[in-house]
């Protein structure tokens, strides 16, 4: 990967035909995962000699084309809308449990930009003539990588998956769709001179794995749409970056090596395929992601804090109008994680309940985790989310009378990106580079130790007040007995929690 206006050069290509003096022309950002990420050449260092030098070694690329792309990526990066990503933590509130998880959507976006460039350059290196990959394709894929997360809301996925469903009553909204709106807004607001066709394709690549994706049958070079957000089988550079980055930030080991897949992938029949010998490394991508979900993203205390923040945001929504501008990019971009500080420090009486919840989080007076159970495998098909009302209705007569507002329930779904399906069923492999045949591989041909089920559903219940833990835990056990005929949780609620007042 390299300068945006240098045909998307990879670092190896830069070193191949650049002197140590010329590499200084590349603006770079040092990343703690990928090392130096090279952006556009700094224009004030340009000289006629350097331009002519590149002109010769870039296969006689049109000089006007080269200058047109000058600083294109930086024009997007150096906007207040993109810089806002510095104020969005990649893992939302996870840093309250894993203190090192304070990395932002900004650095993740730069990482995906880098890996998207490396991926398309590798394909061009080995199959460029065959696939017809040109400068336009390279810049499009890289821009899609850079801008794919610009539409994220505060606290990562909590905003769209927990807060908005609670206040919008079923209205559909996604950060991918907002990313496309913000891309248009940035181009218009900052008068960025960029090819409309390129931006159309960038937006299609951003939503390629979402419900907003358009039909794929008529797309030219469909394989390019699978690099940043792969709706076909889930293998994309977005996952490559966040898995490596999140493991590092949380102090966890990461045995998945995305570099191997990027170096050996091959396009066959307009689809990115992988060597048959890389079946297990591909599986490790999905299993590592699932491990992160179980141990980090859905950690019981992380979910407790998230439930409290959702309640705080919901109580503050009418007054602060947090959800009022989610369709208006000119207002939406002003939302970021600092909303929690706004609530915490505002003296307004209307924010008192929200402010008290934030204060409880600061003082570690969290919603109390009562217990959890994994939904039996044979019940997954007909599972419906458990609600606070379900737990309240499972109380026995006598004792404390619970109300729905006393209980918080978290229904946690963990899978390998394809729900109950094995994602590797959608991935084509090839035998070797001399073979022109692509094929699917059954799990049982590789190993009998691979999972037979690809999804977990975990139900967790929390008491919002410490003195209610015993009553909520008992009602939760009653619910399990009533629903499944057995108590499926594998451990009891600690007695010290039940006695806490």
XYZ file of C-alpha atoms in Angstrom:
501
model
C 0.000 0.000 0.000
C 1.211 3.504 -0.406
C 0.430 6.900 -1.741
C -3.130 7.356 -2.903
C -1.923 9.053 -6.065
C 0.875 6.573 -6.674
C -1.231 3.833 -8.150
C -1.840 2.560 -4.616
C 1.748 1.457 -4.207
C 2.563 -1.225 -1.696
C 5.450 -0.730 0.692
C 7.494 -3.344 -1.149
C 6.951 -1.486 -4.429
C 7.893 1.804 -2.836
C 11.179 0.319 -1.648
C 11.750 -1.329 -5.004
C 11.912 1.830 -7.045
C 12.183 4.703 -4.553
C 15.346 6.071 -3.034
C 15.516 6.780 0.679
C 15.008 10.424 -0.222
C 11.858 9.781 -2.234
C 10.131 7.732 0.467
C 10.030 10.898 2.559
C 7.462 12.195 0.101
C 4.964 9.712 1.513
C 3.005 10.979 4.484
C 2.932 8.174 7.031
C 1.187 7.378 10.277
C 2.785 4.880 12.639
C 0.279 2.244 13.677
C 0.859 -0.143 16.578
C -0.483 -3.088 14.557
C 0.705 -2.525 10.966
C 3.712 -0.249 11.489
C 3.992 2.678 9.076
C 0.818 3.343 7.086
C 1.733 5.399 4.020
C -0.717 7.960 2.728
C -0.358 10.572 -0.042
C 2.942 12.199 -0.891
C 3.334 15.596 0.746
C 2.829 18.027 -2.156
C 5.311 20.687 -1.092
C 8.181 18.234 -1.643
C 7.184 17.500 -5.211
C 9.641 18.377 -7.941
C 9.491 17.930 -11.698
C 12.292 15.371 -11.470
C 10.413 13.274 -8.900
C 7.168 13.419 -10.890
C 8.954 12.352 -14.072
C 10.693 9.583 -12.117
C 7.349 8.188 -10.973
C 5.860 8.798 -14.402
C 8.401 6.399 -15.932
C 8.221 3.665 -13.314
C 4.428 3.609 -13.037
C 4.001 2.021 -16.452
C 3.689 5.429 -18.121
C 0.645 6.387 -16.067
C -0.940 9.644 -17.229
C 0.650 12.512 -15.311
C -2.631 14.356 -15.105
C -4.184 11.278 -13.518
C -1.332 11.138 -11.020
C -1.775 14.759 -10.017
C -5.562 14.392 -9.863
C -5.226 11.844 -7.060
C -2.818 14.055 -5.160
C -3.852 14.069 -1.526
C -7.274 12.519 -2.224
C -7.320 10.370 0.918
C -5.978 13.216 3.037
C -8.810 15.413 1.799
C -11.219 12.992 3.466
C -9.081 12.381 6.559
C -8.595 16.084 7.246
C -12.286 16.817 7.743
C -14.051 17.251 11.048
C -16.430 14.436 10.083
C -13.627 11.896 9.704
C -11.603 13.261 12.633
C -14.704 12.614 14.752
C -13.706 8.936 14.645
C -10.962 9.778 17.139
C -13.761 10.304 19.679
C -15.376 6.916 19.026
C -13.759 4.041 20.889
C -13.534 0.958 18.715
C -14.854 -1.278 21.496
C -17.307 1.127 23.042
C -17.350 0.628 26.824
C -15.076 -2.409 26.929
C -12.253 -0.280 28.347
C -14.200 -0.187 31.628
C -13.219 -3.862 32.025
C -10.162 -4.122 29.740
C -8.334 -0.817 30.445
C -6.167 -1.065 27.325
C -9.140 -1.152 24.941
C -9.118 2.588 24.277
C -8.243 2.437 20.573
C -10.526 4.372 18.262
C -12.456 3.980 15.034
C -9.947 6.434 13.551
C -6.969 4.105 13.806
C -9.075 1.112 12.786
C -10.173 2.967 9.646
C -6.574 3.744 8.755
C -5.750 0.080 9.319
C -8.520 -1.104 6.992
C -7.382 1.471 4.409
C -3.894 -0.018 4.600
C -4.987 -3.648 4.395
C -7.460 -2.929 1.581
C -4.599 -1.436 -0.407
C -2.321 -4.375 0.353
C -5.023 -6.863 -0.652
C -5.829 -5.276 -4.008
C -2.125 -4.762 -4.735
C -1.438 -8.449 -4.091
C -4.190 -9.385 -6.527
C -2.798 -6.973 -9.098
C 0.715 -8.289 -8.555
C -0.234 -11.863 -9.408
C -3.347 -11.483 -11.579
C -3.454 -7.843 -12.627
C -3.550 -8.415 -16.393
C -5.969 -11.307 -16.093
C -8.382 -9.377 -13.845
C -8.012 -5.961 -15.440
C -7.278 -4.213 -12.132
C -6.528 -0.538 -12.811
C -5.764 2.660 -10.894
C -9.465 3.407 -10.537
C -10.105 0.029 -8.856
C -7.222 0.461 -6.446
C -8.283 3.914 -5.307
C -11.906 2.828 -4.977
C -11.116 -0.133 -2.722
C -8.781 1.930 -0.557
C -11.287 4.744 -0.141
C -13.960 2.214 0.817
C -11.612 0.857 3.482
C -10.901 4.341 4.774
C -14.541 5.444 4.951
C -16.348 2.210 5.810
C -16.923 3.117 9.492
C -17.441 6.883 9.224
C -21.139 6.420 10.053
C -20.671 4.693 13.417
C -22.495 6.141 16.406
C -21.343 6.566 20.023
C -20.121 3.508 21.901
C -19.581 1.331 18.846
C -22.417 -1.098 18.093
C -24.301 -0.287 21.293
C -25.809 2.790 19.603
C -27.529 0.939 16.770
C -28.103 -2.472 18.340
C -29.317 -1.491 21.806
C -30.077 2.231 22.174
C -31.866 2.983 18.878
C -34.142 -0.107 18.987
C -35.213 0.993 22.465
C -36.195 4.536 21.422
C -37.246 4.147 17.781
C -39.892 1.427 18.076
C -38.782 -0.742 15.181
C -37.323 1.850 12.795
C -34.409 0.296 10.911
C -31.065 2.076 10.932
C -27.499 0.946 10.270
C -24.091 2.586 10.521
C -23.225 1.316 7.029
C -26.121 3.229 5.499
C -25.211 6.339 7.497
C -21.619 5.962 6.268
C -22.835 6.333 2.688
C -24.811 9.447 3.629
C -21.817 10.950 5.389
C -19.568 10.217 2.420
C -21.891 12.276 0.215
C -22.066 14.996 2.848
C -18.263 15.218 3.187
C -17.800 15.438 -0.584
C -20.379 18.221 -0.866
C -19.449 20.115 2.290
C -15.720 20.169 1.553
C -15.996 20.432 -2.233
C -13.849 17.357 -2.805
C -13.244 16.867 -6.512
C -13.702 13.154 -6.972
C -15.194 11.012 -9.724
C -18.941 10.421 -8.994
C -18.646 6.886 -10.362
C -15.855 6.143 -7.906
C -17.934 7.399 -4.987
C -20.893 5.338 -6.139
C -18.758 2.215 -6.069
C -17.175 3.203 -2.728
C -20.638 3.407 -1.181
C -21.605 0.053 -2.676
C -18.499 -1.519 -1.164
C -19.270 -0.028 2.262
C -22.733 -1.639 2.379
C -21.688 -4.838 0.571
C -22.241 -7.030 3.637
C -25.352 -5.251 4.961
C -29.048 -5.461 4.170
C -28.641 -2.323 2.055
C -26.435 -4.143 -0.434
C -27.747 -4.043 -3.969
C -27.949 -7.020 -6.310
C -24.529 -8.404 -7.139
C -25.302 -10.163 -10.391
C -24.651 -7.154 -12.615
C -21.514 -5.874 -10.905
C -18.279 -5.765 -12.816
C -15.291 -7.163 -10.878
C -17.436 -8.450 -8.040
C -14.339 -9.723 -6.222
C -13.384 -6.101 -5.427
C -16.577 -5.774 -3.359
C -15.477 -8.652 -1.139
C -12.275 -7.001 0.082
C -13.561 -4.456 2.628
C -16.987 -5.828 3.643
C -17.552 -9.334 2.347
C -21.234 -10.181 2.163
C -20.468 -13.435 0.362
C -18.584 -15.355 3.060
C -17.400 -12.899 5.721
C -13.658 -12.925 5.000
C -12.585 -9.298 4.662
C -9.868 -6.872 5.716
C -12.214 -5.199 8.197
C -12.109 -8.377 10.294
C -8.388 -8.805 9.671
C -7.738 -5.421 11.254
C -10.144 -5.402 14.175
C -9.316 -8.941 15.291
C -5.581 -8.202 15.413
C -6.141 -4.744 16.917
C -8.653 -5.823 19.566
C -6.582 -8.819 20.675
C -3.558 -6.571 21.085
C -5.444 -3.854 22.976
C -7.030 -6.328 25.395
C -3.775 -8.189 26.054
C -4.963 -11.406 24.413
C -2.957 -13.663 22.149
C -3.961 -13.870 18.489
C -2.928 -16.994 16.608
C -4.778 -16.013 13.439
C -2.374 -14.764 10.751
C -4.201 -12.710 8.145
C -0.962 -12.005 6.253
C -0.873 -15.596 5.039
C -4.359 -15.400 3.561
C -3.681 -12.044 1.892
C -0.526 -13.325 0.257
C -2.003 -16.577 -1.057
C -5.565 -15.612 -2.044
C -6.547 -15.910 -5.685
C -9.500 -14.764 -7.786
C -11.305 -17.563 -9.623
C -14.612 -17.001 -11.375
C -14.859 -13.420 -10.061
C -14.533 -14.680 -6.471
C -11.633 -14.573 -4.014
C -10.628 -18.152 -3.204
C -8.091 -19.678 -0.841
C -5.718 -22.623 -0.904
C -7.165 -25.870 0.387
C -4.223 -26.157 2.795
C -5.388 -22.888 4.394
C -8.760 -24.299 5.509
C -7.813 -24.319 9.185
C -6.264 -20.793 9.128
C -9.520 -19.575 7.576
C -11.518 -21.352 10.280
C -9.269 -19.742 12.882
C -10.380 -16.312 11.639
C -13.973 -17.093 12.576
C -13.173 -18.949 15.791
C -10.923 -16.108 17.018
C -13.721 -13.652 16.342
C -16.129 -15.855 18.326
C -13.633 -16.040 21.203
C -13.417 -12.234 21.252
C -17.192 -12.014 21.422
C -17.351 -14.431 24.337
C -14.437 -13.135 26.408
C -14.331 -9.423 25.519
C -17.253 -7.929 23.607
C -19.950 -9.677 25.682
C -18.092 -9.990 28.985
C -20.775 -9.996 31.748
C -19.515 -6.763 33.301
C -19.134 -5.080 29.904
C -22.781 -5.936 29.203
C -23.819 -4.624 32.639
C -22.191 -1.269 31.876
C -23.714 -1.221 28.402
C -27.179 -1.850 29.815
C -26.705 1.079 32.188
C -25.493 3.417 29.439
C -28.426 2.433 27.218
C -30.783 3.282 30.068
C -28.975 6.588 30.621
C -29.138 7.521 26.943
C -32.780 6.500 26.686
C -33.759 8.643 29.682
C -31.825 11.595 28.218
C -33.062 11.191 24.656
C -36.148 13.402 24.829
C -34.197 16.260 26.386
C -30.946 15.996 24.401
C -32.606 14.798 21.175
C -29.873 12.187 20.698
C -31.864 10.136 18.214
C -33.527 13.076 16.486
C -30.853 13.566 13.822
C -29.887 10.021 12.899
C -31.077 10.583 9.326
C -29.369 13.981 8.955
C -25.606 13.685 8.382
C -25.079 17.430 8.924
C -26.159 16.965 12.558
C -25.406 13.303 13.123
C -21.622 13.673 12.770
C -21.594 15.800 15.936
C -22.517 12.750 18.020
C -19.652 10.843 19.644
C -18.659 9.186 22.920
C -18.440 12.572 24.690
C -22.230 12.460 25.026
C -21.652 10.590 28.279
C -19.606 13.497 29.651
C -22.339 15.917 28.566
C -24.861 13.958 30.615
C -22.497 13.566 33.553
C -21.634 17.259 33.905
C -24.895 18.953 32.878
C -26.786 20.486 35.824
C -30.191 20.181 34.120
C -32.872 18.570 36.263
C -34.181 16.732 33.188
C -30.938 14.725 33.100
C -30.910 13.771 36.778
C -31.804 10.092 36.292
C -29.297 9.685 33.465
C -26.645 11.504 35.469
C -27.207 9.216 38.457
C -26.681 6.149 36.258
C -23.397 7.510 34.928
C -22.311 8.279 38.484
C -23.101 4.695 39.466
C -20.847 3.454 36.659
C -18.023 5.739 37.804
C -18.366 4.408 41.356
C -18.631 0.808 40.121
C -22.113 0.421 41.518
C -23.194 -1.599 38.501
C -26.272 -3.590 37.658
C -25.688 -6.880 39.444
C -25.144 -9.975 37.302
C -27.422 -12.654 38.721
C -26.831 -15.588 36.417
C -26.820 -16.865 32.846
C -27.624 -19.948 30.848
C -26.864 -21.199 27.369
C -30.029 -21.992 25.428
C -30.145 -25.754 24.707
C -29.107 -26.549 21.151
C -32.422 -28.151 20.281
C -34.257 -24.976 21.366
C -32.285 -22.504 19.240
C -34.579 -22.655 16.200
C -37.628 -21.427 18.102
C -35.843 -19.169 20.578
C -37.371 -15.768 21.318
C -35.494 -13.100 23.229
C -36.126 -13.301 26.952
C -37.548 -10.095 28.424
C -37.753 -8.574 31.891
C -41.482 -9.325 31.777
C -40.707 -13.046 31.375
C -38.676 -12.983 34.577
C -41.266 -10.936 36.499
C -44.020 -13.386 35.492
C -41.926 -16.245 36.878
C -41.969 -15.003 40.483
C -43.392 -17.172 43.216
C -45.940 -15.752 45.607
C -44.545 -13.964 48.611
C -41.309 -12.146 49.162
C -40.239 -9.095 47.149
C -42.571 -8.096 44.350
C -40.374 -7.440 41.303
C -41.199 -4.942 38.569
C -39.949 -4.937 34.985
C -37.888 -1.810 35.650
C -35.974 -3.733 38.350
C -34.536 -6.208 35.841
C -32.245 -6.020 32.832
C -31.872 -8.922 30.407
C -29.100 -9.407 27.859
C -29.661 -11.914 25.057
C -26.200 -12.604 23.664
C -25.846 -14.306 20.302
C -22.365 -15.566 19.408
C -21.723 -17.189 16.041
C -19.151 -17.538 13.280
C -20.734 -14.672 11.224
C -23.397 -16.836 9.531
C -25.793 -17.594 12.363
C -26.455 -21.326 12.606
C -24.549 -21.987 9.386
C -20.890 -22.777 8.959
C -19.344 -19.800 7.106
C -16.820 -22.100 5.444
C -19.684 -23.624 3.468
C -19.659 -20.418 1.399
C -15.901 -20.294 0.795
C -14.309 -21.767 -2.307
C -10.825 -23.239 -2.248
C -8.311 -24.329 -4.866
C -5.733 -27.112 -4.846
C -2.686 -25.225 -6.105
C -1.768 -22.383 -8.432
C -1.623 -24.706 -11.429
C -5.249 -25.709 -10.912
C -8.171 -23.827 -12.464
C -10.819 -25.587 -10.396
C -12.456 -24.111 -7.294
C -14.419 -26.241 -4.847
C -16.058 -26.342 -1.419
C -14.625 -28.434 1.404
C -16.660 -30.347 3.976
C -15.569 -30.086 7.613
C -15.388 -33.834 8.068
C -12.754 -34.060 5.329
C -10.462 -31.848 7.420
C -11.042 -32.725 11.058
C -13.595 -34.389 13.312
C -12.744 -31.887 16.061
C -14.410 -28.945 14.324
C -17.742 -27.836 15.823
C -21.039 -29.391 14.840
C -22.958 -26.287 15.980
C -22.035 -22.757 14.928
C -24.081 -20.576 17.223
C -24.487 -19.955 20.959
C -27.374 -18.104 22.558
C -26.664 -16.955 26.102
C -29.285 -15.315 28.321
C -28.005 -13.146 31.169
C -30.123 -11.481 33.807
C -29.171 -8.501 35.960
C -30.731 -6.858 39.005
C -30.669 -3.080 38.781
C -30.518 -2.781 42.571
C -28.197 -4.884 44.785
C -30.954 -5.730 47.276
C -32.979 -7.426 44.539
C -30.341 -9.972 43.483
C -31.817 -12.897 45.454
C -35.356 -12.268 44.212
C -34.256 -11.835 40.577
C -32.035 -14.937 40.724
C -34.923 -17.024 42.079
C -37.339 -15.731 39.428
C -34.752 -16.460 36.742
C -34.403 -20.069 37.924
C -38.182 -20.419 37.921
C -38.282 -19.134 34.340
C -35.782 -21.792 33.237
C -37.714 -24.563 34.934
C -40.958 -23.351 33.375
C -39.425 -22.983 29.897
C -37.128 -26.020 29.658
C -38.193 -28.241 32.554
C -34.680 -27.988 33.954
C -32.419 -25.342 35.435
C -29.861 -24.950 32.662
C -27.385 -22.596 34.335
C -24.217 -24.327 35.468
C -23.428 -22.246 38.516
C -25.433 -20.623 41.256
C -25.708 -16.960 42.131
C -23.099 -16.274 44.873
C -24.634 -16.037 48.340
C -22.693 -12.861 49.077
C -24.549 -11.182 46.208
C -27.889 -12.387 47.528
C -27.136 -10.967 50.979
C -25.933 -7.608 49.643
C -28.063 -4.648 50.671
